[in-house]
mmCIF file of C-alpha atoms in Angstrom:
data_model
loop_
_atom_site.group_PDB
_atom_site.id
_atom_site.type_symbol
_atom_site.label_atom_id
_atom_site.label_comp_id
_atom_site.label_asym_id
_atom_site.label_seq_id
_atom_site.Cartn_x
_atom_site.Cartn_y
_atom_site.Cartn_z
ATOM 1 C CA MET A 93 0.000 0.000 0.000
ATOM 2 C CA LEU A 94 1.691 3.163 -1.225
ATOM 3 C CA LEU A 95 0.214 5.567 1.320
ATOM 4 C CA LEU A 96 1.181 3.333 4.229
ATOM 5 C CA SER A 97 4.707 2.856 2.881
ATOM 6 C CA GLN A 98 5.058 6.616 2.442
ATOM 7 C CA LEU A 99 4.175 7.259 6.096
ATOM 8 C CA VAL A 100 6.417 4.486 7.402
ATOM 9 C CA GLU A 101 9.409 5.591 5.326
ATOM 10 C CA ARG A 102 8.860 9.316 5.847
ATOM 11 C CA PRO A 103 6.762 10.038 8.963
ATOM 12 C CA LYS A 104 6.780 13.794 8.251
ATOM 13 C CA SER A 105 5.198 13.305 4.835
ATOM 14 C CA VAL A 106 2.858 15.873 3.351
ATOM 15 C CA LEU A 107 -0.118 13.980 1.936
ATOM 16 C CA GLY A 108 -2.635 15.250 -0.595
ATOM 17 C CA LEU A 109 -5.957 13.621 0.240
ATOM 18 C CA ALA A 110 -9.145 12.997 -1.723
ATOM 19 C CA THR A 111 -12.771 12.245 -0.928
ATOM 20 C CA GLY A 112 -15.525 10.225 -2.596
ATOM 21 C CA ASN A 113 -16.020 6.461 -2.674
ATOM 22 C CA SER A 114 -12.679 5.451 -4.191
ATOM 23 C CA PRO A 115 -10.415 6.444 -1.252
ATOM 24 C CA LEU A 116 -12.576 4.807 1.435
ATOM 25 C CA GLY A 117 -10.739 1.486 1.263
ATOM 26 C CA VAL A 118 -7.400 3.281 1.527
ATOM 27 C CA TYR A 119 -8.495 5.160 4.630
ATOM 28 C CA GLN A 120 -9.851 1.997 6.225
ATOM 29 C CA ARG A 121 -6.519 0.263 5.679
ATOM 30 C CA LEU A 122 -4.692 3.206 7.262
ATOM 31 C CA ILE A 123 -6.999 3.055 10.286
ATOM 32 C CA GLU A 124 -6.497 -0.706 10.647
ATOM 33 C CA ASN A 125 -2.712 -0.363 10.495
ATOM 34 C CA TYR A 126 -2.775 2.542 12.954
ATOM 35 C CA ARG A 127 -4.761 0.441 15.434
ATOM 36 C CA LYS A 128 -2.167 -2.327 15.057
ATOM 37 C CA GLY A 129 0.590 0.163 15.870
ATOM 38 C CA LEU A 130 2.153 -0.135 12.422
ATOM 39 C CA VAL A 131 1.919 3.516 11.411
ATOM 40 C CA ASP A 132 2.125 6.885 13.173
ATOM 41 C CA MET A 133 0.493 9.952 11.605
ATOM 42 C CA SER A 134 1.283 12.458 14.343
ATOM 43 C CA ARG A 135 4.088 14.091 12.344
ATOM 44 C CA ALA A 136 2.402 13.970 8.943
ATOM 45 C CA SER A 137 0.510 16.843 7.321
ATOM 46 C CA SER A 138 -2.432 16.689 4.949
ATOM 47 C CA PHE A 139 -3.926 18.932 2.278
ATOM 48 C CA ASN A 140 -7.308 18.046 0.869
ATOM 49 C CA LEU A 141 -8.036 18.576 -2.797
ATOM 50 C CA ASP A 142 -11.309 20.426 -2.510
ATOM 51 C CA GLU A 143 -14.395 21.551 -0.622
ATOM 52 C CA TYR A 144 -17.895 22.658 -1.541
ATOM 53 C CA CYS A 145 -18.733 26.350 -1.403
ATOM 54 C CA GLY A 146 -21.448 27.255 1.056
ATOM 55 C CA LEU A 147 -21.135 24.261 3.393
ATOM 56 C CA ALA A 148 -19.976 24.640 6.986
ATOM 57 C CA PRO A 149 -17.409 22.093 8.221
ATOM 58 C CA GLU A 150 -20.027 20.313 10.328
ATOM 59 C CA HIS A 151 -22.453 19.875 7.395
ATOM 60 C CA PRO A 152 -22.787 16.131 6.632
ATOM 61 C CA GLY A 153 -22.210 16.848 2.944
ATOM 62 C CA SER A 154 -18.970 18.757 3.463
ATOM 63 C CA TYR A 155 -15.568 17.256 2.885
ATOM 64 C CA HIS A 156 -14.474 18.426 6.338
ATOM 65 C CA TYR A 157 -17.172 16.133 7.742
ATOM 66 C CA TYR A 158 -16.199 13.297 5.382
ATOM 67 C CA MET A 159 -12.533 13.437 6.401
ATOM 68 C CA GLU A 160 -13.297 13.553 10.117
ATOM 69 C CA LYS A 161 -15.706 10.624 9.867
ATOM 70 C CA HIS A 162 -13.642 8.394 7.595
ATOM 71 C CA LEU A 163 -10.110 9.136 8.792
ATOM 72 C CA PHE A 164 -9.082 11.913 11.149
ATOM 73 C CA GLU A 165 -11.188 11.063 14.206
ATOM 74 C CA GLN A 166 -9.866 7.494 14.123
ATOM 75 C CA VAL A 167 -6.117 8.170 13.815
ATOM 76 C CA ASN A 168 -3.581 10.540 15.348
ATOM 77 C CA PHE A 169 -3.203 13.326 12.819
ATOM 78 C CA ARG A 170 -2.679 16.565 14.736
ATOM 79 C CA PRO A 171 -5.448 19.104 14.037
ATOM 80 C CA GLU A 172 -2.917 21.833 13.267
ATOM 81 C CA ASN A 173 -1.443 19.647 10.504
ATOM 82 C CA ILE A 174 -4.774 19.136 8.714
ATOM 83 C CA HIS A 175 -5.598 21.512 5.868
ATOM 84 C CA ILE A 176 -8.928 21.592 4.028
ATOM 85 C CA PRO A 177 -10.205 24.552 1.987
ATOM 86 C CA SER A 178 -12.884 26.606 3.702
ATOM 87 C CA GLY A 179 -16.210 26.690 1.896
ATOM 88 C CA VAL A 180 -17.579 29.374 4.234
ATOM 89 C CA GLY A 181 -17.513 33.012 3.133
ATOM 90 C CA GLU A 182 -15.844 34.261 -0.041
ATOM 91 C CA CYS A 183 -14.641 31.198 -1.904
ATOM 92 C CA GLU A 184 -12.379 33.173 -4.248
ATOM 93 C CA ALA A 185 -10.484 34.614 -1.269
ATOM 94 C CA ASN A 186 -10.418 31.228 0.464
ATOM 95 C CA ALA A 187 -8.910 29.687 -2.673
ATOM 96 C CA ARG A 188 -6.135 32.303 -2.715
ATOM 97 C CA ASP A 189 -5.416 31.655 0.964
ATOM 98 C CA TYR A 190 -5.247 27.900 0.348
ATOM 99 C CA GLU A 191 -2.822 28.421 -2.526
ATOM 100 C CA LEU A 192 -0.515 30.274 -0.119
ATOM 101 C CA GLU A 193 -0.761 27.426 2.415
ATOM 102 C CA LEU A 194 0.224 24.947 -0.285
ATOM 103 C CA LYS A 195 3.264 27.018 -1.221
ATOM 104 C CA LYS A 196 4.410 27.140 2.410
ATOM 105 C CA CYS A 197 4.272 23.364 2.945
ATOM 106 C CA GLY A 198 7.337 22.570 0.840
ATOM 107 C CA GLY A 199 5.450 20.395 -1.621
ATOM 108 C CA ILE A 200 3.137 17.396 -1.412
ATOM 109 C CA ASP A 201 4.977 14.087 -1.181
ATOM 110 C CA LEU A 202 2.108 11.830 -2.271
ATOM 111 C CA GLN A 203 -1.149 13.001 -3.824
ATOM 112 C CA LEU A 204 -4.164 10.678 -3.676
ATOM 113 C CA LEU A 205 -6.725 11.172 -6.451
ATOM 114 C CA GLY A 206 -10.071 9.797 -7.444
ATOM 115 C CA LEU A 207 -11.490 10.121 -10.949
ATOM 116 C CA GLY A 208 -14.813 11.680 -11.903
ATOM 117 C CA GLN A 209 -17.089 10.080 -14.465
ATOM 118 C CA ASN A 210 -16.342 13.029 -16.752
ATOM 119 C CA GLY A 211 -12.593 12.730 -16.175
ATOM 120 C CA HIS A 212 -12.241 15.403 -13.518
ATOM 121 C CA ILE A 213 -9.529 15.261 -10.852
ATOM 122 C CA GLY A 214 -10.233 17.247 -7.731
ATOM 123 C CA PHE A 215 -12.997 19.470 -9.071
ATOM 124 C CA ASN A 216 -11.061 20.425 -12.187
ATOM 125 C CA GLU A 217 -13.972 20.019 -14.569
ATOM 126 C CA PRO A 218 -13.768 19.567 -18.367
ATOM 127 C CA GLY A 219 -13.258 22.894 -20.139
ATOM 128 C CA SER A 220 -11.389 24.833 -22.788
ATOM 129 C CA ALA A 221 -8.187 25.315 -20.769
ATOM 130 C CA PHE A 222 -6.354 23.815 -17.814
ATOM 131 C CA ILE A 223 -6.423 25.935 -14.643
ATOM 132 C CA PHE A 224 -3.226 25.457 -12.689
ATOM 133 C CA HIS A 225 -3.822 27.313 -9.403
ATOM 134 C CA THR A 226 -6.326 26.736 -6.580
ATOM 135 C CA HIS A 227 -9.615 28.284 -7.649
ATOM 136 C CA LYS A 228 -13.388 28.440 -7.329
ATOM 137 C CA VAL A 229 -15.126 26.313 -9.941
ATOM 138 C CA ALA A 230 -18.683 25.930 -11.205
ATOM 139 C CA LEU A 231 -19.563 22.239 -11.068
ATOM 140 C CA THR A 232 -20.868 20.555 -14.194
ATOM 141 C CA GLU A 233 -24.367 19.105 -14.284
ATOM 142 C CA SER A 234 -22.923 15.564 -14.403
ATOM 143 C CA THR A 235 -20.961 16.211 -11.209
ATOM 144 C CA ILE A 236 -23.985 17.776 -9.518
ATOM 145 C CA GLU A 237 -26.077 14.759 -10.499
ATOM 146 C CA ALA A 238 -23.412 12.361 -9.181
ATOM 147 C CA ASN A 239 -23.523 14.211 -5.841
ATOM 148 C CA ARG A 240 -27.324 14.034 -5.571
ATOM 149 C CA PRO A 241 -27.405 10.913 -3.300
ATOM 150 C CA LEU A 242 -25.346 12.794 -0.698
ATOM 151 C CA PHE A 243 -28.042 15.425 -0.071
ATOM 152 C CA GLU A 244 -31.590 14.831 1.160
ATOM 153 C CA ASN A 245 -32.859 18.086 -0.349
ATOM 154 C CA PRO A 246 -31.919 18.569 -4.030
ATOM 155 C CA GLY A 247 -31.846 22.316 -3.411
ATOM 156 C CA ASP A 248 -28.925 21.847 -1.013
ATOM 157 C CA ILE A 249 -26.607 20.330 -3.629
ATOM 158 C CA PRO A 250 -23.679 22.767 -4.050
ATOM 159 C CA ARG A 251 -23.132 24.310 -7.463
ATOM 160 C CA HIS A 252 -19.604 25.576 -6.759
ATOM 161 C CA ALA A 253 -16.467 24.303 -5.043
ATOM 162 C CA ILE A 254 -12.878 25.240 -4.234
ATOM 163 C CA THR A 255 -10.321 22.936 -5.780
ATOM 164 C CA MET A 256 -6.590 22.612 -6.165
ATOM 165 C CA GLY A 257 -5.679 23.324 -9.774
ATOM 166 C CA VAL A 258 -3.995 20.783 -12.007
ATOM 167 C CA GLY A 259 -0.710 22.619 -11.457
ATOM 168 C CA ASN A 260 -0.970 22.073 -7.694
ATOM 169 C CA ILE A 261 -1.603 18.381 -8.325
ATOM 170 C CA LEU A 262 1.300 18.008 -10.751
ATOM 171 C CA GLU A 263 3.697 19.545 -8.226
ATOM 172 C CA ALA A 264 3.284 16.470 -5.992
ATOM 173 C CA ARG A 265 6.330 14.187 -5.987
ATOM 174 C CA LYS A 266 4.159 11.067 -6.395
ATOM 175 C CA ILE A 267 0.553 10.624 -7.493
ATOM 176 C CA LEU A 268 -1.767 7.698 -6.761
ATOM 177 C CA LEU A 269 -5.057 7.619 -8.685
ATOM 178 C CA ILE A 270 -7.772 5.138 -7.720
ATOM 179 C CA ALA A 271 -10.847 4.444 -9.848
ATOM 180 C CA THR A 272 -13.533 1.844 -9.167
ATOM 181 C CA GLY A 273 -16.780 0.872 -10.822
ATOM 182 C CA GLU A 274 -18.064 0.547 -14.382
ATOM 183 C CA SER A 275 -19.212 4.176 -14.395
ATOM 184 C CA LYS A 276 -15.533 5.220 -14.495
ATOM 185 C CA ALA A 277 -14.523 2.850 -17.320
ATOM 186 C CA GLN A 278 -14.829 5.301 -20.206
ATOM 187 C CA ALA A 279 -12.994 8.046 -18.327
ATOM 188 C CA VAL A 280 -10.212 5.595 -17.449
ATOM 189 C CA SER A 281 -9.859 4.513 -21.066
ATOM 190 C CA ALA A 282 -9.772 8.096 -22.328
ATOM 191 C CA MET A 283 -7.278 9.096 -19.635
ATOM 192 C CA ILE A 284 -4.877 6.291 -20.534
ATOM 193 C CA HIS A 285 -5.273 6.101 -24.308
ATOM 194 C CA GLY A 286 -6.507 9.560 -25.318
ATOM 195 C CA ASP A 287 -4.833 12.883 -25.991
ATOM 196 C CA ILE A 288 -3.856 15.374 -23.305
ATOM 197 C CA THR A 289 -6.758 17.810 -23.302
ATOM 198 C CA PRO A 290 -8.587 20.036 -20.805
ATOM 199 C CA ARG A 291 -11.774 18.351 -22.006
ATOM 200 C CA LEU A 292 -10.537 15.382 -19.940
ATOM 201 C CA PRO A 293 -8.604 16.940 -17.045
ATOM 202 C CA ALA A 294 -7.094 13.648 -15.815
ATOM 203 C CA SER A 295 -5.257 13.307 -19.131
ATOM 204 C CA ILE A 296 -2.702 15.854 -17.900
ATOM 205 C CA LEU A 297 -1.320 13.188 -15.567
ATOM 206 C CA HIS A 298 0.598 11.889 -18.604
ATOM 207 C CA THR A 299 2.997 14.800 -18.041
ATOM 208 C CA HIS A 300 3.940 13.626 -14.520
ATOM 209 C CA ALA A 301 6.935 11.335 -13.978
ATOM 210 C CA ASN A 302 5.573 9.246 -11.097
ATOM 211 C CA VAL A 303 1.895 8.244 -11.340
ATOM 212 C CA THR A 304 0.396 4.966 -10.130
ATOM 213 C CA VAL A 305 -3.126 4.044 -11.297
ATOM 214 C CA LEU A 306 -5.112 1.428 -9.347
ATOM 215 C CA LEU A 307 -8.298 0.059 -10.915
ATOM 216 C CA ASP A 308 -10.812 -2.644 -10.157
ATOM 217 C CA ARG A 309 -11.989 -4.895 -13.006
ATOM 218 C CA ALA A 310 -15.079 -2.808 -13.662
ATOM 219 C CA ALA A 311 -13.155 0.441 -14.009
ATOM 220 C CA ALA A 312 -10.650 -1.299 -16.300
ATOM 221 C CA SER A 313 -13.304 -2.921 -18.467
ATOM 222 C CA ALA A 314 -12.924 -0.477 -21.387
ATOM 223 C CA LEU A 315 -9.144 -0.852 -21.665
#
């Protein structure tokens, strides 16, 4: 397991973390190994990829809430070492502040990514140009629809988010992308075999020297 090895070999690692269904197994493995005394996260730092605009940290749909529930409250990350964009207030200003935090950290050692059905990484949605810095983004209808099960009231589904840009992601020393399920198969195929294009943001990972892609059979079915 790459994330576990990274923490064991370099306890002061800076980790880029993701949310969604794909990373859940990774976080569960980290928790299990922490409980066995095989890994210590007290000296590590984390930077999450993104957060929804307009959601307070305690909102069940926020990525703050997700990370606390699925990882942080069950391991020994220090609160001062955890960084997640703030979705409260002016998202443009929060994005600029987060960019400055990223620059101060000395670089992400290992970035964990999921893959959207439309090929997005973080919330870098398909478009006419790559955006390299942390920014506020309008979510596509396909992403909004994919998020619908997470919100009881359809009117509560966020339409905007803060996300690391593709440049922030590419600055990581190592990248681990995980994709699961048949719904990701076409995006996986296009990412691996297609051209580098902002219409499929994950395709830019071809320009990075150290990327590992982990797929289940369903996600790999179009290869």
